[in-house]
Amino acid sequence: LSSILKLTMKKSPLLTSSHGAVIFMLSTIVIISSAFQSLLAPTRRRQSVPLRRSNRIIPDITSCNTNNVAHRSLVHSNTCRNLPSMALLLSHDNTNNGSESESYIYTTLDDEINTTTTTTSRNLQHALHTIEYAAYTAGKVALSTSGQIAIKSTKANIRDLVTESDVKCQQLIREIIEEEFPHDAFLGEEDVDLSGDSSCASSAALDAVLSGGGGSLSLDDDGDVASSSINDGKEEEDRLLFIVDPIDGTTNFQAGLPIYAMSIGVVALPSSSSSSSPEVVAGVIYNPTLGEMTSAVRGRGCYLNNRRLQQPQQQQSQHELPPRTSILNQSLINVGFPISKESTLQASSKAVAALATKVRGLRMVACASQAMAWVAQSKFNAYFSWDLNGWDVAAGIVIVEESGGLVSKMVDDDGTGMTSSRAGVETRDMIITCPCERRGEEGLLRDELIEVLKENDCLEY
């Protein structure tokens, strides 16, 4: 500024030193004012955009009152009939907050019913709405505590975690289900003592409720399965068993990773006079972080956020492509990470090494129910794992099968390792494959995977 002023006075003799001083002062004021405004402007912009995490309220879940389950009523919304996404609205009257209410869009099943797959006379639409609401409610608790809650305890080993949110979410789910279905059975992961041999404990707990025909699981003082309270005068009615994993993928959840889910499966338990076997008839897998509610009812289809998933074959044109002889190298595979035993982890590691150069990609999301939901949505082509529990797969079985996929045993009952046997909720080693893209390819990817696993000694552990 001084140099410019001296140069100006030399060029203009009429300007005196007093004039120069005035010009200098005015120029200085302008420069300081401009600098001050430039400093203030970014500050105002930053303050106008609040940080999302600063408004986040983390509830103290240990002090939540679960004794009073809010009154709920299902109300059919006629205004939704002409919309692409039909809906049922659930009115939730919060007795603690006066007139406060909330609504949520639930899955509306298509009218068409496949009677050949219907195994119960119970109202499965009502069952589906109940478990969707239960999963949604638990999801709100999990979403508010993910990545911000301590480990409460471990089960089979240090890798098998339990948090306070697991317990709280199961309490909420149980209360919602038992209010609507007080005479039916309930099996939750947190009800079973898995501190010893977790495989035997979970199988025993599942067998107890499957063979009991109804009621809820009862444990003795040591946490072992004692019995299931059953038969309260309704022998003629099919009973339902609700199998619940309140937070599947607890390690992901506790670390703040968005790959965890609420998994609720509904099994039809035939009456004592029926010769049929227990069958998974409805299921919900809900990822609250992604906002994905994957639902299915046996014979009524599979849905993602109230929109039915169409099988690839149903979308083919008249000019169908011929079936392929191999699709393994075009597949994205999720490999299980079974943490209960060292031997299962070794089998998983061998499978990864064997498949790494034979497939398009490998993933390991460490959340069985979420992996099954993504297989049903054809995001994964397949998922396989060892030593799965009933609460890991109950919902996923009906979801995958209703999407058009296959849920198969990894090893057939005769131990041959080449199987076409359909897996059930009691099956612990599974291969799950997505709906095939072309007719004639049913079971092709499953058979290719089993062949690789058998050649590399990954079937036994």
Coordinates of C-alpha atoms in Angstrom, one line a residue:
L1 CA 0.0 0.0 0.0
S2 CA 2.9 2.4 0.8
S3 CA 4.6 1.7 -2.5
I4 CA 1.4 2.4 -4.4
L5 CA 0.9 5.6 -2.4
K6 CA 4.4 6.9 -3.1
L7 CA 4.1 6.1 -6.8
T8 CA 0.7 7.9 -7.0
M9 CA 2.2 11.1 -5.3
K10 CA 5.1 11.1 -7.8
K11 CA 2.8 10.9 -10.7
S12 CA 0.4 13.5 -9.3
P13 CA 2.2 16.6 -7.9
L14 CA -1.0 18.2 -6.7
L15 CA -1.4 15.5 -4.0
T16 CA 0.2 16.6 -0.7
S17 CA 1.4 14.4 2.1
S18 CA -1.8 15.1 4.0
H19 CA -3.8 13.8 1.0
G20 CA -1.7 10.7 1.0
A21 CA -2.3 10.0 4.7
V22 CA -6.1 10.2 4.2
I23 CA -5.9 7.8 1.2
F24 CA -3.8 5.5 3.2
M25 CA -6.2 5.4 6.2
L26 CA -9.2 4.9 3.9
S27 CA -7.6 2.0 2.0
T28 CA -6.5 0.4 5.3
I29 CA -10.1 0.5 6.6
V30 CA -11.5 -1.1 3.4
I31 CA -8.9 -3.9 3.5
I32 CA -9.6 -4.6 7.2
S33 CA -13.3 -4.6 6.7
S34 CA -13.1 -7.0 3.8
A35 CA -10.9 -9.4 5.7
F36 CA -13.3 -9.3 8.7
Q37 CA -16.3 -10.1 6.5
S38 CA -14.5 -13.0 4.9
L39 CA -13.8 -14.5 8.3
L40 CA -17.4 -14.2 9.5
A41 CA -19.1 -15.7 6.4
P42 CA -17.8 -19.3 6.7
T43 CA -18.6 -19.3 10.4
R44 CA -22.2 -18.4 9.7
R45 CA -22.5 -21.1 7.1
R46 CA -21.1 -23.7 9.4
Q47 CA -23.4 -22.7 12.2
S48 CA -26.5 -22.9 10.0
V49 CA -25.9 -26.7 9.3
P50 CA -26.3 -28.6 12.6
L51 CA -24.3 -31.7 13.1
R52 CA -26.5 -34.9 13.0
R53 CA -24.7 -36.6 15.9
S54 CA -25.1 -33.5 18.2
N55 CA -28.9 -34.0 18.2
R56 CA -28.7 -37.7 18.8
I57 CA -30.4 -38.8 22.0
I58 CA -28.9 -42.0 23.5
P59 CA -31.5 -43.6 25.8
D60 CA -30.6 -45.4 29.0
I61 CA -32.0 -48.7 27.9
T62 CA -31.5 -50.2 31.4
S63 CA -34.1 -47.8 32.8
C64 CA -36.7 -48.3 30.0
N65 CA -40.0 -49.5 31.3
T66 CA -41.2 -52.6 29.5
N67 CA -43.9 -53.6 32.0
N68 CA -46.5 -51.6 30.1
V69 CA -46.9 -52.6 26.5
A70 CA -48.6 -49.8 24.6
H71 CA -52.0 -50.5 23.2
R72 CA -51.9 -51.3 19.5
S73 CA -54.6 -51.8 16.9
L74 CA -54.4 -52.6 13.2
V75 CA -56.3 -50.2 11.0
H76 CA -56.7 -50.9 7.3
S77 CA -56.0 -47.8 5.2
N78 CA -58.5 -47.6 2.3
T79 CA -56.7 -44.6 0.9
C80 CA -53.7 -46.8 0.0
R81 CA -55.7 -49.2 -2.2
N82 CA -55.0 -47.4 -5.4
L83 CA -51.3 -46.7 -4.7
P84 CA -48.5 -48.8 -6.0
S85 CA -47.5 -49.7 -2.4
M86 CA -50.5 -50.9 -0.5
A87 CA -50.2 -50.6 3.3
L88 CA -51.6 -51.4 6.6
L89 CA -51.1 -48.7 9.2
L90 CA -50.5 -49.6 12.8
S91 CA -51.8 -47.0 15.3
H92 CA -49.6 -46.8 18.3
D93 CA -51.2 -45.1 21.3
N94 CA -48.5 -44.1 23.7
T95 CA -50.2 -44.0 27.1
N96 CA -47.3 -42.3 28.7
N97 CA -47.4 -39.3 26.4
G98 CA -51.1 -38.6 26.0
S99 CA -52.0 -38.2 22.3
E100 CA -48.6 -38.9 20.8
S101 CA -48.9 -41.5 18.1
E102 CA -46.8 -43.0 15.3
S103 CA -47.7 -45.0 12.2
Y104 CA -45.6 -47.5 10.1
I105 CA -46.3 -49.1 6.7
Y106 CA -46.5 -52.9 7.0
T107 CA -46.3 -55.5 4.3
T108 CA -49.6 -56.3 2.6
L109 CA -49.6 -59.8 1.1
D110 CA -50.7 -60.5 -2.4
D111 CA -54.2 -62.0 -2.7
E112 CA -52.9 -65.1 -4.5
I113 CA -52.3 -68.0 -2.2
N114 CA -50.3 -71.2 -3.0
T115 CA -52.4 -73.7 -1.1
T116 CA -49.9 -76.5 -1.7
T117 CA -47.4 -74.8 0.6
T118 CA -49.9 -73.8 3.3
T119 CA -49.3 -75.8 6.5
T120 CA -51.4 -74.0 9.1
S121 CA -54.9 -72.5 9.4
R122 CA -53.6 -69.6 11.5
N123 CA -53.9 -66.0 10.4
L124 CA -50.3 -65.4 9.1
Q125 CA -51.1 -61.9 7.9
H126 CA -51.6 -61.0 11.6
A127 CA -48.5 -62.9 12.6
L128 CA -46.5 -61.1 10.0
H129 CA -47.7 -57.6 11.1
T130 CA -46.9 -58.5 14.7
I131 CA -43.3 -59.6 14.1
E132 CA -42.7 -56.7 11.8
Y133 CA -43.7 -54.3 14.5
A134 CA -41.7 -56.2 17.1
A135 CA -38.6 -56.0 14.8
Y136 CA -39.1 -52.4 14.1
T137 CA -39.5 -51.5 17.8
A138 CA -36.3 -53.4 18.7
G139 CA -34.5 -51.8 15.8
K140 CA -35.1 -48.4 17.2
V141 CA -33.4 -49.4 20.5
A142 CA -30.5 -51.0 18.6
L143 CA -30.1 -48.0 16.2
S144 CA -29.7 -45.7 19.1
T145 CA -27.1 -47.7 20.9
S146 CA -25.0 -49.3 18.1
G147 CA -21.3 -48.7 18.5
Q148 CA -21.9 -46.9 21.9
I149 CA -22.6 -49.8 24.3
A150 CA -20.3 -52.0 26.3
I151 CA -20.0 -55.7 26.1
K152 CA -22.1 -57.2 28.9
S153 CA -20.8 -60.8 28.8
T154 CA -19.6 -63.5 26.4
K155 CA -21.1 -67.0 25.7
A156 CA -19.1 -69.9 24.2
N157 CA -15.9 -67.9 23.9
I158 CA -14.5 -64.3 23.8
R159 CA -15.8 -63.9 20.2
D160 CA -19.4 -64.6 21.1
L161 CA -20.7 -61.3 22.6
V162 CA -23.8 -60.2 24.5
T163 CA -24.7 -56.5 25.2
E164 CA -27.4 -54.9 27.2
S165 CA -29.2 -54.1 24.0
D166 CA -29.5 -57.8 23.1
V167 CA -31.4 -58.4 26.3
K168 CA -33.5 -55.3 26.0
C169 CA -34.5 -56.0 22.4
Q170 CA -35.5 -59.5 23.2
Q171 CA -37.7 -58.3 26.1
L172 CA -39.5 -55.8 23.8
I173 CA -40.0 -58.5 21.1
R174 CA -41.3 -61.0 23.5
E175 CA -43.8 -58.6 25.1
I176 CA -45.2 -57.6 21.7
I177 CA -45.5 -61.1 20.5
E178 CA -46.9 -62.6 23.7
E179 CA -49.6 -59.9 23.9
E180 CA -50.9 -60.9 20.5
F181 CA -50.2 -64.6 20.7
P182 CA -50.3 -65.5 24.4
H183 CA -50.9 -69.3 23.9
D184 CA -48.1 -69.8 21.4
A185 CA -44.4 -70.7 21.9
F186 CA -41.4 -68.4 22.1
L187 CA -37.7 -69.2 21.8
G188 CA -35.2 -66.4 22.0
E189 CA -31.4 -66.6 21.8
E190 CA -30.9 -64.8 25.1
D191 CA -33.1 -67.5 26.9
V192 CA -30.5 -70.2 26.4
D193 CA -27.3 -70.7 28.3
L194 CA -24.6 -71.0 25.6
S195 CA -21.6 -70.6 27.9
G196 CA -20.6 -74.3 27.5
D197 CA -21.2 -76.4 24.3
S198 CA -23.3 -73.8 22.5
S199 CA -24.2 -76.2 19.6
C200 CA -25.7 -78.8 21.9
A201 CA -27.5 -76.2 24.1
S202 CA -29.1 -74.4 21.1
S203 CA -30.1 -77.8 19.5
A204 CA -31.6 -79.0 22.8
A205 CA -33.6 -75.8 23.3
L206 CA -35.0 -76.0 19.7
D207 CA -35.9 -79.6 20.1
A208 CA -37.7 -78.9 23.3
V209 CA -40.1 -76.3 21.7
L210 CA -40.5 -78.2 18.4
S211 CA -41.5 -81.4 20.1
G212 CA -43.5 -79.7 22.9
G213 CA -46.2 -78.3 20.6
G214 CA -46.6 -74.8 22.2
G215 CA -45.8 -72.6 25.2
S216 CA -42.6 -70.9 26.0
L217 CA -39.2 -72.3 26.8
S218 CA -38.6 -73.0 30.5
L219 CA -35.1 -73.1 32.0
D220 CA -33.9 -74.6 35.3
D221 CA -31.8 -72.8 37.8
D222 CA -28.6 -73.6 35.9
G223 CA -29.9 -72.2 32.7
D224 CA -30.5 -75.6 31.1
V225 CA -33.6 -76.6 29.2
A226 CA -36.1 -78.0 31.7
S227 CA -39.3 -78.2 29.7
S228 CA -41.7 -76.2 27.6
S229 CA -45.0 -75.2 29.1
I230 CA -47.6 -76.5 26.6
N231 CA -51.1 -77.7 26.1
D232 CA -53.5 -75.2 27.7
G233 CA -56.7 -76.7 26.3
K234 CA -56.4 -75.9 22.6
E235 CA -55.3 -79.2 21.2
E236 CA -57.4 -78.7 18.1
E237 CA -55.6 -75.6 16.9
D238 CA -52.3 -75.4 15.2
R239 CA -49.7 -73.6 17.3
L240 CA -47.0 -71.2 16.3
L241 CA -43.5 -71.0 17.5
F242 CA -41.7 -67.6 17.3
I243 CA -37.9 -68.0 17.1
V244 CA -36.0 -64.8 17.7
D245 CA -32.5 -63.5 17.4
P246 CA -32.9 -60.0 18.9
I247 CA -29.7 -58.7 17.3
D248 CA -28.0 -61.0 14.9
G249 CA -24.4 -59.9 14.3
T250 CA -23.8 -58.5 17.8
T251 CA -20.1 -58.1 17.2
N252 CA -20.8 -55.8 14.2
F253 CA -23.5 -54.0 16.2
Q254 CA -21.2 -53.4 19.2
A255 CA -18.4 -52.1 16.9
G256 CA -20.8 -49.7 15.2
L257 CA -20.9 -51.5 11.9
P258 CA -24.2 -51.4 10.0
I259 CA -24.4 -55.1 9.3
Y260 CA -26.8 -56.5 12.0
A261 CA -30.4 -57.4 12.0
M262 CA -33.5 -58.4 14.0
S263 CA -34.5 -61.9 12.9
I264 CA -37.9 -63.4 13.8
G265 CA -39.2 -66.6 12.3
V266 CA -42.6 -68.2 12.8
V267 CA -42.8 -72.0 12.8
A268 CA -46.2 -73.8 12.5
L269 CA -46.4 -76.6 15.1
P270 CA -49.0 -79.1 14.0
S271 CA -51.6 -80.3 16.5
S272 CA -51.2 -83.7 18.2
S273 CA -53.6 -85.2 15.7
S274 CA -51.7 -84.0 12.7
S275 CA -49.1 -86.1 10.9
S276 CA -47.3 -83.1 9.3
S277 CA -43.9 -81.8 10.5
P278 CA -43.0 -78.3 11.9
E279 CA -42.6 -75.8 9.1
V280 CA -41.4 -72.2 9.0
V281 CA -44.3 -70.2 7.7
A282 CA -43.4 -66.6 8.1
G283 CA -40.3 -64.5 8.8
V284 CA -38.9 -61.0 9.1
I285 CA -35.3 -59.8 8.9
Y286 CA -35.0 -56.1 9.7
N287 CA -31.8 -54.0 9.3
P288 CA -32.6 -50.7 11.1
T289 CA -29.5 -48.9 9.8
L290 CA -30.3 -49.6 6.2
G291 CA -34.1 -49.4 6.7
E292 CA -34.5 -52.8 5.0
M293 CA -37.5 -54.9 6.2
T294 CA -37.4 -58.3 4.3
S295 CA -40.5 -60.3 5.0
A296 CA -42.2 -63.5 3.7
V297 CA -45.1 -65.7 4.3
R298 CA -45.2 -69.3 3.1
G299 CA -47.2 -69.5 -0.2
R300 CA -47.6 -65.7 -0.3
G301 CA -44.2 -64.4 -1.6
C302 CA -41.2 -62.5 -0.4
Y303 CA -41.2 -58.7 0.1
L304 CA -38.7 -55.9 0.7
N305 CA -40.2 -52.9 2.3
N306 CA -43.7 -53.9 1.2
R307 CA -42.8 -54.6 -2.4
R308 CA -42.8 -58.1 -3.6
L309 CA -39.6 -59.5 -5.0
Q310 CA -40.1 -61.0 -8.4
Q311 CA -38.1 -64.1 -9.4
P312 CA -35.7 -63.5 -12.3
Q313 CA -37.4 -66.2 -14.3
Q314 CA -40.7 -64.3 -14.1
Q315 CA -39.0 -61.3 -15.7
Q316 CA -37.5 -63.1 -18.7
S317 CA -38.6 -62.3 -22.2
Q318 CA -39.9 -64.7 -24.7
H319 CA -36.4 -65.3 -26.0
E320 CA -35.0 -67.3 -23.1
L321 CA -31.3 -68.0 -22.9
P322 CA -30.2 -71.6 -22.6
P323 CA -29.0 -72.8 -19.2
R324 CA -25.3 -72.7 -18.4
T325 CA -23.1 -75.5 -17.3
S326 CA -21.2 -73.5 -14.8
I327 CA -21.9 -70.2 -12.9
L328 CA -19.5 -70.4 -10.0
N329 CA -17.0 -68.0 -11.6
Q330 CA -19.7 -65.4 -12.0
S331 CA -20.9 -65.6 -8.5
L332 CA -20.5 -63.4 -5.4
I333 CA -20.4 -65.7 -2.4
N334 CA -20.7 -64.9 1.3
V335 CA -18.8 -67.3 3.5
G336 CA -19.9 -68.0 7.1
F337 CA -17.8 -67.1 10.1
P338 CA -18.9 -69.7 12.7
I339 CA -17.3 -68.5 15.9
S340 CA -18.5 -71.2 18.3
K341 CA -15.7 -73.7 17.6
E342 CA -12.1 -73.6 16.4
S343 CA -12.8 -76.4 13.9
T344 CA -15.6 -74.5 12.2
L345 CA -13.3 -71.5 11.8
Q346 CA -10.7 -73.7 10.3
A347 CA -13.3 -75.1 7.8
S348 CA -14.3 -71.6 6.9
S349 CA -10.6 -70.6 6.3
K350 CA -10.1 -73.6 4.0
A351 CA -13.2 -72.8 2.1
V352 CA -12.1 -69.2 1.5
A353 CA -8.7 -70.4 0.2
A354 CA -10.3 -73.0 -2.0
L355 CA -12.9 -70.6 -3.6
A356 CA -10.8 -67.4 -3.8
T357 CA -9.7 -68.0 -7.4
K358 CA -12.9 -69.7 -8.5
V359 CA -15.5 -67.0 -7.9
R360 CA -16.2 -63.4 -8.8
G361 CA -15.9 -62.4 -5.2
L362 CA -16.0 -63.5 -1.6
R363 CA -17.6 -61.7 1.4
M364 CA -17.9 -62.4 5.1
V365 CA -20.5 -60.2 6.6
A366 CA -20.7 -62.2 9.9
C367 CA -24.5 -61.9 10.2
A368 CA -26.4 -65.0 9.0
S369 CA -29.8 -63.5 8.8
Q370 CA -28.6 -60.4 6.9
A371 CA -26.7 -62.7 4.5
M372 CA -29.8 -64.8 3.8
A373 CA -31.9 -61.6 3.2
W374 CA -29.3 -60.5 0.6
V375 CA -29.4 -63.9 -1.0
A376 CA -33.2 -63.6 -1.3
Q377 CA -32.6 -60.1 -2.9
S378 CA -30.0 -61.6 -5.3
K379 CA -27.3 -59.3 -3.9
F380 CA -25.4 -62.4 -3.0
N381 CA -25.5 -65.4 -5.3
A382 CA -25.0 -67.8 -2.4
Y383 CA -24.2 -68.1 1.3
F384 CA -23.0 -71.1 3.2
S385 CA -22.0 -71.7 6.8
W386 CA -21.5 -74.4 9.4
D387 CA -23.0 -74.8 12.9
L388 CA -25.9 -72.4 12.5
N389 CA -28.5 -72.0 15.2
G390 CA -32.2 -72.1 14.7
W391 CA -32.6 -68.4 15.5
D392 CA -29.9 -67.6 12.9
V393 CA -31.9 -69.1 10.0
A394 CA -35.6 -69.5 10.9
A395 CA -36.7 -66.3 9.3
G396 CA -34.2 -66.6 6.4
I397 CA -35.4 -70.1 5.4
V398 CA -38.9 -68.9 4.4
I399 CA -37.6 -65.6 3.0
V400 CA -35.1 -67.3 0.7
E401 CA -37.5 -70.0 -0.4
E402 CA -40.4 -67.6 -1.1
S403 CA -38.0 -65.5 -3.2
G404 CA -37.3 -68.6 -5.4
G405 CA -34.0 -69.5 -3.8
L406 CA -32.9 -72.8 -2.3
V407 CA -32.0 -73.7 1.3
S408 CA -30.1 -77.0 1.2
K409 CA -28.2 -79.2 3.6
M410 CA -24.4 -79.0 3.2
V411 CA -24.1 -82.8 3.8
D412 CA -26.9 -85.2 3.0
D413 CA -28.2 -87.5 5.7
D414 CA -26.2 -90.4 4.3
G415 CA -23.0 -88.3 4.6
T416 CA -22.2 -88.3 0.9
G417 CA -21.7 -84.5 0.6
M418 CA -23.7 -84.3 -2.6
T419 CA -27.1 -83.2 -1.6
S420 CA -30.4 -82.0 -2.9
S421 CA -32.0 -82.3 0.5
R422 CA -34.0 -79.3 1.7
A423 CA -32.8 -77.9 5.0
G424 CA -35.0 -77.2 8.0
V425 CA -34.8 -75.0 11.0
E426 CA -32.9 -77.7 12.9
T427 CA -30.2 -78.0 10.1
R428 CA -26.9 -76.7 11.3
D429 CA -24.8 -76.8 8.1
M430 CA -26.4 -75.0 5.1
I431 CA -25.9 -73.8 1.6
I432 CA -28.3 -71.0 0.5
T433 CA -28.5 -70.0 -3.1
C434 CA -30.4 -67.1 -4.8
P435 CA -33.2 -67.5 -7.4
C436 CA -31.6 -68.9 -10.6
E437 CA -31.5 -66.5 -13.6
R438 CA -32.4 -69.0 -16.2
R439 CA -34.6 -72.0 -16.3
G440 CA -32.8 -75.3 -16.0
E441 CA -30.1 -73.9 -13.6
E442 CA -31.9 -74.8 -10.4
G443 CA -29.3 -76.2 -8.0
L444 CA -26.4 -75.7 -10.3
L445 CA -24.5 -73.2 -8.1
R446 CA -25.2 -75.3 -5.0
D447 CA -23.8 -78.4 -6.6
E448 CA -20.7 -76.5 -7.7
L449 CA -20.1 -75.2 -4.3
I450 CA -20.5 -78.5 -2.6
E451 CA -18.0 -80.1 -5.0
V452 CA -15.3 -77.6 -4.2
L453 CA -16.0 -77.8 -0.5
K454 CA -15.8 -81.6 -0.6
E455 CA -12.6 -81.7 -2.6
N456 CA -10.9 -79.4 0.0
D457 CA -12.3 -81.2 3.1
C458 CA -14.5 -78.4 4.2
L459 CA -17.6 -80.4 4.9
E460 CA -16.6 -81.9 8.2
Y461 CA -15.3 -80.2 11.3

